[in-house]
Structures are given as structure tokens and as C-alpha cells.
mmCIF file of C-alpha atoms in Angstrom:
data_model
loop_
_atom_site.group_PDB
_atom_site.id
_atom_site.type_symbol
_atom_site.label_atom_id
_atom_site.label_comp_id
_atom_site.label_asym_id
_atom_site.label_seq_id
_atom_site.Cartn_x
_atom_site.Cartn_y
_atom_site.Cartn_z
ATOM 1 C CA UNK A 127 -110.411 -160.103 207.353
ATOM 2 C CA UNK A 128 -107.140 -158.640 208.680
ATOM 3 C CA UNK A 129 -107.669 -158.038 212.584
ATOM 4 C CA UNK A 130 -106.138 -154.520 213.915
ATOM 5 C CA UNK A 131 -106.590 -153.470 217.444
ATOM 6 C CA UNK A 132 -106.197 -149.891 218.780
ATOM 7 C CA UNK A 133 -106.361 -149.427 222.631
ATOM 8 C CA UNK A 134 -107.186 -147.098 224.100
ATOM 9 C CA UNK A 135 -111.041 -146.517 222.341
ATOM 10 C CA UNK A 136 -111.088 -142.630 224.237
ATOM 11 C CA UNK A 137 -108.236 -140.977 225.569
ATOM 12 C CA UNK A 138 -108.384 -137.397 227.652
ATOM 13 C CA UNK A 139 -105.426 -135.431 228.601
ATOM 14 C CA UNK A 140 -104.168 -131.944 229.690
ATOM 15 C CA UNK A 141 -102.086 -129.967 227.568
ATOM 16 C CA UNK A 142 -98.619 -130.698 227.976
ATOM 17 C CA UNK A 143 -99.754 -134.037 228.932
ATOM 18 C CA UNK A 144 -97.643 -137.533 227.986
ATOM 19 C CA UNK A 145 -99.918 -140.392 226.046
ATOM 20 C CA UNK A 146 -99.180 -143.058 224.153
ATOM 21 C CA UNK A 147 -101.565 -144.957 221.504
ATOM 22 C CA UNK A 148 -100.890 -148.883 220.828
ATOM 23 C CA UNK A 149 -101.828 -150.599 217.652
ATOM 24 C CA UNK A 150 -101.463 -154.004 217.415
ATOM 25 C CA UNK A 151 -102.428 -156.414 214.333
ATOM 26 C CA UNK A 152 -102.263 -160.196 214.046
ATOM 27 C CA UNK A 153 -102.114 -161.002 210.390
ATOM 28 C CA UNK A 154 -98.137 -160.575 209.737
ATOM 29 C CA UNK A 155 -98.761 -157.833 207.655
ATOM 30 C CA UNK A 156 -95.389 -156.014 206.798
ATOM 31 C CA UNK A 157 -96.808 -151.857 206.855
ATOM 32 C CA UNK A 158 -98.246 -150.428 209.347
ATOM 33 C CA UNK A 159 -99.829 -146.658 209.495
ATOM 34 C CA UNK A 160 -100.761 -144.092 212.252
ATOM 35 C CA UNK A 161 -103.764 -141.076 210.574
ATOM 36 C CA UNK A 162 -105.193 -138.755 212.013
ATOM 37 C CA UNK A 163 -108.851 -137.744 210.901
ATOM 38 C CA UNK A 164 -110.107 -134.124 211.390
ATOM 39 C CA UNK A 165 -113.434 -133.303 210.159
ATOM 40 C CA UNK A 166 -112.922 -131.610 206.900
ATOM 41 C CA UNK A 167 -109.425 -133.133 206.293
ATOM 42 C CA UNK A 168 -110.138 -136.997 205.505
ATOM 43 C CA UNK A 169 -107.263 -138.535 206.657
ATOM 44 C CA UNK A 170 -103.553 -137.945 206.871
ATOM 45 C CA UNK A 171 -100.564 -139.492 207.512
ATOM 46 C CA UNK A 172 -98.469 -139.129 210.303
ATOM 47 C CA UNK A 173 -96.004 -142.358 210.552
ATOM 48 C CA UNK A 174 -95.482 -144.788 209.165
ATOM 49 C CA UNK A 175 -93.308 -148.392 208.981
ATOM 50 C CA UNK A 176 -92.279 -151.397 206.878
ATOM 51 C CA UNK A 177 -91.263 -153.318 209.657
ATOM 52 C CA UNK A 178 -90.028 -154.103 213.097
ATOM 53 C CA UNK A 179 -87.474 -151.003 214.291
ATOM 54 C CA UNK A 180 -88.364 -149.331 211.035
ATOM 55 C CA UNK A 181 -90.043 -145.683 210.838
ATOM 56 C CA UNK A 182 -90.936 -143.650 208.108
ATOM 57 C CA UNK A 183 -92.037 -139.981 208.612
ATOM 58 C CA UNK A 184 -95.675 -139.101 206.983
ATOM 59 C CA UNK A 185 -97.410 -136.002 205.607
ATOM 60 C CA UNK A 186 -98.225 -134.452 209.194
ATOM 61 C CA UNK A 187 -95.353 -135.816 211.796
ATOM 62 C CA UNK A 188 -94.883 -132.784 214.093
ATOM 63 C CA UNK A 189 -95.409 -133.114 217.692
ATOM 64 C CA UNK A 190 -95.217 -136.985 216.923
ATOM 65 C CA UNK A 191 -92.975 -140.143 217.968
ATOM 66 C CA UNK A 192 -93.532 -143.334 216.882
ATOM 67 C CA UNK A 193 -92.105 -146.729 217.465
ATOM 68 C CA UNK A 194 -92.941 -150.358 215.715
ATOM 69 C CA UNK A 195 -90.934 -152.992 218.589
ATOM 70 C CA UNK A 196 -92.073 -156.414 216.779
ATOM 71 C CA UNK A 197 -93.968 -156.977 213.465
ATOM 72 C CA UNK A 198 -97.678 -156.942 215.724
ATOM 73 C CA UNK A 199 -96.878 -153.844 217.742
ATOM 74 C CA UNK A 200 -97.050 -150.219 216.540
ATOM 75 C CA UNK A 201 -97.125 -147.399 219.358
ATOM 76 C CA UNK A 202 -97.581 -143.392 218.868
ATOM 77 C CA UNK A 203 -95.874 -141.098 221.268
ATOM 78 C CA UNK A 204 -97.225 -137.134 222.078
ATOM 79 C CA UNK A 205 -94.741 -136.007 224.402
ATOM 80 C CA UNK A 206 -96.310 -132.297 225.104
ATOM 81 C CA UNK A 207 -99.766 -133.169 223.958
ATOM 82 C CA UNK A 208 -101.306 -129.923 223.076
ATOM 83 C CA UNK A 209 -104.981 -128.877 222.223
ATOM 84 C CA UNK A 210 -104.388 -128.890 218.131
ATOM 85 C CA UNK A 211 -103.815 -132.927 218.176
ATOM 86 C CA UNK A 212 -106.997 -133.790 219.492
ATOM 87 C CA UNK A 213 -108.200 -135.862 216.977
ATOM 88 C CA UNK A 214 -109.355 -139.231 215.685
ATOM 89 C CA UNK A 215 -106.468 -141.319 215.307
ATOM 90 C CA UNK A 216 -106.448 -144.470 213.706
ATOM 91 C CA UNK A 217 -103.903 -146.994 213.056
ATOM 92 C CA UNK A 218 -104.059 -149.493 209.626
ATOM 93 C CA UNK A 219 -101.617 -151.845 207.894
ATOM 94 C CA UNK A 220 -101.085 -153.639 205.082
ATOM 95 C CA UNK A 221 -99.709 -157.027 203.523
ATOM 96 C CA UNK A 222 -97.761 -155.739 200.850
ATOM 97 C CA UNK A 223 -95.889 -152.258 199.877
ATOM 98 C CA UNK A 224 -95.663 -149.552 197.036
ATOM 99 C CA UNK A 225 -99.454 -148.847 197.345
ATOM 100 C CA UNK A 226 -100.954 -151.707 196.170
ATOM 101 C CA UNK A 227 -102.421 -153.561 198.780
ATOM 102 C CA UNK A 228 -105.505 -152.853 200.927
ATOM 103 C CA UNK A 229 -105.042 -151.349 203.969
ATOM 104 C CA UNK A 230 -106.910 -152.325 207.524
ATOM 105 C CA UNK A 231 -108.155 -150.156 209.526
ATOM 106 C CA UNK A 232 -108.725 -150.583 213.185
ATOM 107 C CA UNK A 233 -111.357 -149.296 215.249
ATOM 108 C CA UNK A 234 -110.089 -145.381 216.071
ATOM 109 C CA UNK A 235 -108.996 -143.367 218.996
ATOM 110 C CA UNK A 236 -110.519 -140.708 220.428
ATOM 111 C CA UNK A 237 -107.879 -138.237 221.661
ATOM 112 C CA UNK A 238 -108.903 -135.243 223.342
ATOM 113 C CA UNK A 239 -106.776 -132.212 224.635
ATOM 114 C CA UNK A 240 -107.774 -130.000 227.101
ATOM 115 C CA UNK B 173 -96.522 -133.061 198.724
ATOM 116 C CA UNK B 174 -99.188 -134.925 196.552
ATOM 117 C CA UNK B 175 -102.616 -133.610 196.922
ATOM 118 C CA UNK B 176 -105.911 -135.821 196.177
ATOM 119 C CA UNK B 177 -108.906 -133.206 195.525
ATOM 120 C CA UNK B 178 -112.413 -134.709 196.020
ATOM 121 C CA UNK B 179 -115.812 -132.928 194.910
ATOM 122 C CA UNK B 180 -118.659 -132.426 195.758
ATOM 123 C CA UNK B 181 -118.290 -131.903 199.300
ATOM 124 C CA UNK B 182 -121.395 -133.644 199.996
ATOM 125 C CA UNK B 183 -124.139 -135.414 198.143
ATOM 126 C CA UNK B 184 -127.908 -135.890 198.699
ATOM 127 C CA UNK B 185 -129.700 -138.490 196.379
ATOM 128 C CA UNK B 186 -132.698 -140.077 196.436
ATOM 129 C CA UNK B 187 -133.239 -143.950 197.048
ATOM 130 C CA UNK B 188 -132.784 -145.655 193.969
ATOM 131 C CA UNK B 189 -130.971 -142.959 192.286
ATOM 132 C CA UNK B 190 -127.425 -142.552 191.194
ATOM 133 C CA UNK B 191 -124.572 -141.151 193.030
ATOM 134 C CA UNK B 192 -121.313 -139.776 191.400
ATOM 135 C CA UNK B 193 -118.595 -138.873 193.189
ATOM 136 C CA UNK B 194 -114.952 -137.557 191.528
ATOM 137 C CA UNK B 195 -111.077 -137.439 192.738
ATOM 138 C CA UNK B 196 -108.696 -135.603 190.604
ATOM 139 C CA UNK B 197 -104.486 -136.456 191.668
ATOM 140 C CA UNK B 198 -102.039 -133.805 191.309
ATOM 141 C CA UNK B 199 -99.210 -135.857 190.920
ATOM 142 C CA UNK B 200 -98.552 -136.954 187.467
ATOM 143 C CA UNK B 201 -96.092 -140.077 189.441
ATOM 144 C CA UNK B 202 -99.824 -141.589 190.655
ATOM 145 C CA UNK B 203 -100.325 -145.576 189.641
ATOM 146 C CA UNK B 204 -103.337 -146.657 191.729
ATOM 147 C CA UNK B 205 -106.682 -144.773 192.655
ATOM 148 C CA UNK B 206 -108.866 -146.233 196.032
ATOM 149 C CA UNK B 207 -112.064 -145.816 197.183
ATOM 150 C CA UNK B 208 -112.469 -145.821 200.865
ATOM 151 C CA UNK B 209 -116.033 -145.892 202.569
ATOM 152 C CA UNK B 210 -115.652 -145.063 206.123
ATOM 153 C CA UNK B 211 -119.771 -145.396 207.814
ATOM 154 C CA UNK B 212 -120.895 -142.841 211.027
ATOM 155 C CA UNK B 213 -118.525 -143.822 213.879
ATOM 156 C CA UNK B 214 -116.956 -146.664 212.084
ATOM 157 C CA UNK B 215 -113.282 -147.286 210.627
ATOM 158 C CA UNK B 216 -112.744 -146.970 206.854
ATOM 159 C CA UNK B 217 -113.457 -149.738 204.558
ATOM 160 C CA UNK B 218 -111.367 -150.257 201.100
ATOM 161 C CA UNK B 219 -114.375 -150.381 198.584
ATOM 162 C CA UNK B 220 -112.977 -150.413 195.249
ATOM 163 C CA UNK B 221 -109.293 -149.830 193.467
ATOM 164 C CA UNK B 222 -108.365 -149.120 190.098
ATOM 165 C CA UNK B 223 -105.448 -148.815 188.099
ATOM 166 C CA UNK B 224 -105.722 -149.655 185.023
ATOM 167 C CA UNK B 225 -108.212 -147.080 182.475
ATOM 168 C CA UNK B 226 -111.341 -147.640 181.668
ATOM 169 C CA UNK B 227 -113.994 -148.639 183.720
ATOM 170 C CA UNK B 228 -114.397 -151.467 186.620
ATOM 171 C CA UNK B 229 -118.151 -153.121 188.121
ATOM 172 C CA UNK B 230 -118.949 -154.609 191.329
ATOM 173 C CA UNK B 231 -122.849 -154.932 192.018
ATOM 174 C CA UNK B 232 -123.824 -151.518 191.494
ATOM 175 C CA UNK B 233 -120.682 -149.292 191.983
ATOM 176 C CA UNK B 234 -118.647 -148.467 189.040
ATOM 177 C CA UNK B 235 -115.149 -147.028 188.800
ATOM 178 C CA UNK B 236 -114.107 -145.048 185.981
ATOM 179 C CA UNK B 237 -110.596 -143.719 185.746
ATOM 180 C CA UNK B 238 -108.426 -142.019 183.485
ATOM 181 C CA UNK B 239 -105.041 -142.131 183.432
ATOM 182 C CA UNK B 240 -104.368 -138.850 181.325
ATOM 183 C CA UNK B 241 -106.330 -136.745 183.284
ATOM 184 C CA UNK B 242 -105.473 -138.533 186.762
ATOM 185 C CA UNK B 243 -109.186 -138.349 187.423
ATOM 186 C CA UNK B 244 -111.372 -141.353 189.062
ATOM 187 C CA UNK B 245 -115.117 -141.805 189.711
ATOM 188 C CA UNK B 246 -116.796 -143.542 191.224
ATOM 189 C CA UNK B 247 -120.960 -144.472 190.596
ATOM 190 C CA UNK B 248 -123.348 -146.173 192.083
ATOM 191 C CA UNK B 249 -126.393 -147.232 190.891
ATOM 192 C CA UNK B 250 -130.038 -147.347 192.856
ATOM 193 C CA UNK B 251 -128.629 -145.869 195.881
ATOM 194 C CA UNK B 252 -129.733 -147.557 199.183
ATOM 195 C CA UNK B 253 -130.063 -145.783 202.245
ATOM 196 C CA UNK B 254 -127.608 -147.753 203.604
ATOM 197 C CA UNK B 255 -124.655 -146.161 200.945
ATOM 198 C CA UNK B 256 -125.255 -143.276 203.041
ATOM 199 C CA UNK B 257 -121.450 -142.675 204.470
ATOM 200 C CA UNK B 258 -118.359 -140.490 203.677
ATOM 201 C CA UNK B 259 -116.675 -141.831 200.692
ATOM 202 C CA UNK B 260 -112.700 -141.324 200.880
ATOM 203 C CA UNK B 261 -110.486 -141.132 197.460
ATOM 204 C CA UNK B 262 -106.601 -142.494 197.815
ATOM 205 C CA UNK B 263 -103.891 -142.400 195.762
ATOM 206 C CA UNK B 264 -100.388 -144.399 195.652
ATOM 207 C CA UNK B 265 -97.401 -144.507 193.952
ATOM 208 C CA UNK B 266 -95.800 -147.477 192.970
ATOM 209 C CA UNK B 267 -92.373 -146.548 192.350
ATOM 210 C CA UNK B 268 -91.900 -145.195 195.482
ATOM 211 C CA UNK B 269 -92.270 -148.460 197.196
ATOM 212 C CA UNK B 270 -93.627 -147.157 200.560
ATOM 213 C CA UNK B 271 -97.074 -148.405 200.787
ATOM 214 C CA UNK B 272 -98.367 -144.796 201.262
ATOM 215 C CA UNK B 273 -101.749 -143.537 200.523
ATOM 216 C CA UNK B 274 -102.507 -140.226 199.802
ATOM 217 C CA UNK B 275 -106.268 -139.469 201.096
ATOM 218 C CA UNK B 276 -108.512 -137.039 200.242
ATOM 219 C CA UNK B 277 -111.060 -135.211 202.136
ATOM 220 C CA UNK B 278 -113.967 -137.177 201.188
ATOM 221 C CA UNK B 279 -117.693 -136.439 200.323
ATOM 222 C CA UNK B 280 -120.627 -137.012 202.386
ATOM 223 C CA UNK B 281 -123.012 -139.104 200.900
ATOM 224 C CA UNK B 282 -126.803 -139.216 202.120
ATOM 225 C CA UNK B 283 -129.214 -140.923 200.475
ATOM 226 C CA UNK B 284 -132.714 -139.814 201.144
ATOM 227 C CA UNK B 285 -135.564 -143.022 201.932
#
């Protein structure tokens, strides 16, 4: 099974605060995802990318950067962190495009904003 | 924006009995229908997909969908306490090429011992 691996496990920040979440996955998959999960609101999309130095924007990017340097490595940026992003964050990818392949889900974030 | 509606909210069955959950797209453009089951504390898991209609079986969950309506289900037969999670619905496009899911806000599935 595809292997994804988000670091760090909890995160806890002031508002206003810089952090940065790391994905990385080790099966050459092509897509990769950042979602946030919210109870009540499943998950959504925030970024996403079909390869190295490519980003596409998701369903919920504001307040969000995000950067894929090398085909393993997929980082999420909140430059003012504020209280409404804490969250569950997890990253996922995928072998293949256009919505038909499975995605992978790594383990989750914890983010917290104070 | 595409939106994937899920109902019920959440579910209580007994063990052994059967759970059926439904996932309605509003986006006509929708090719392929997931099923996601994501367990307390734990990362999502892709369960079942279907894109074709009719009906697909694994072991005791069943997928119906239809195309028409852009409605899925999914069922599962003598519940275990261990199918106790919250089920996520997805939807994706194919023409668009993107590899994006659409998610919907899940139901919460307990199965009672």
C-alpha cells in the first residue's frame, strides 16, 4: 500500500504565527493533495499538484501557500496563521489523474491556533 | 463549485443489521462516485468506487449508483461493530483531468453490539 508521511503529527501556534506542514510519499505517484477536515465538513480541498513545481488551487485556498519541490515532497505554507485554520490537515496522493485512481492518505496533522 | 450531499447525518444499527447510506452529486459533469471510510482518529480509507450503473459487491457492502439521478449508495449487510466509522462520499470528473475529488460531509455510522 502506497506509503505517505505527514510530519509534524500536532502542531500549536499563535495567531499570526508562521508553520509549515511537509508531506512526503515514496511510491512515485504523480498527484498529490493537501484537505483540511473540520467536524461537520468532511473534507476539502485546499491545493493541490500534478507534479514537481506544479500547483493547482483547490476548493478552500485562502490563507494558504503551497509548494511540491520534487515528485516525494509536498509542503503547506500559513504565513499569518489565524484561529479559523485550526484544523485536521491531511495530505494524500495518487498514481494516476482525472479522478480515477485511489487516493492515499497519510496519517493527519493536528494544527491548532491560539 | 460541485457539491456532494450525503444523508443521514448519522446512523445507528444493530449488529447484524443493514446499513444504507446515500450521496446525491450536483454536477451533471460527475463520472466516478467513491466511498471513503475514515475510522476514530485514523486517515481515510478508499472502500469502494463506482462508475458504471447498476450495482457492484464486495463481501457484504454493495454499491448502487445511478447515473441519471447522480445518486450512489452504498449497503452493507450484517453490520459488525467494527463498520462503526464515518463513511465519506467523493465525486470526480474525468474530463477535467485534475485528479480532484469532491468530498462530502460524511455520515456517522455506529453499529450497536
Amino acid at each position: 500500500e502506497a506509503a505517505v508521511t505527514q510530519s509534524p503529527r500536532n502542531k500549536v501556534t499563535v495567531t499570526g504565527g508562521n508553520v509549515t506542514l511537509s508531506c512526503r510519499q515514496t511510491n512515485s505517484h504523480n498527484y498529490m493533495y493537501w484537505y483540511r477536515q473540520d467536524t461537520g465538513h468532511g473534507l476539502r480541498l485546499i491545493h493541490y499538484s500534478y507534479g514537481a513545481g506544479n500547483l493547482q488551487i483547490g476548493d478552500v485556498p485562502d490563507g494558504y501557500k503551497a509548494t511540491r519541490t520534487t515528485q516525494e515532497d509536498f509542503f503547506l505554507l500559513l504565513e499569518l496563521a489565524s484561529p479559523s485554520q485550526t484544523s485536521l490537515y491531511f495530505c494524500a496522493s495518487s498514481d494516476g489523474g482525472a479522478g480515477a485512481e485511489t487516493l492515499y492518505f497519510g496519517s493527519g496533522t493536528r494544527l491548532t491556533v491560539l | 463549485q460541485q457539491k456532494v450531499q450525503q444523508s443521514p447525518e448519522s446512523l445507528i444499527v444493530p449488529e447484524g443489521g443493514m446499513a444504507s447510506l446515500n450521496c446525491t452529486s450536483s454536477d451533471r459533469n460527475v463520472d466516478y462516485f467513491w466511498w471513503y471510510r475514515q475510522h476514530s482518529g485514523k486517515s481515510p480509507k478508499m472502500l469502494m468506487s463506482i462508475f458504471s450503473n447498476g450495482e457492484k459487491e464486495e463481501g457484504r457492502f454493495t454499491v448502487h449508483l445511478n447515473k441519471a439521478s447522480l445518486h450512489t449508495s452504498l449497503h452493507i449487510r450484517d453490520s459488525q461493530p467494527s463498520d462503526s466509522a464515518l463513511y465519506l462520499c467523493a465525486a470526480s470528473m474525468l474530463n477535467t483531468n485534475t485528479g480532484k475529488l469532491t468530498f462530502g460531509d460524511g455520515t456517522v455510522l455506529t453499529v450497536k453490539p
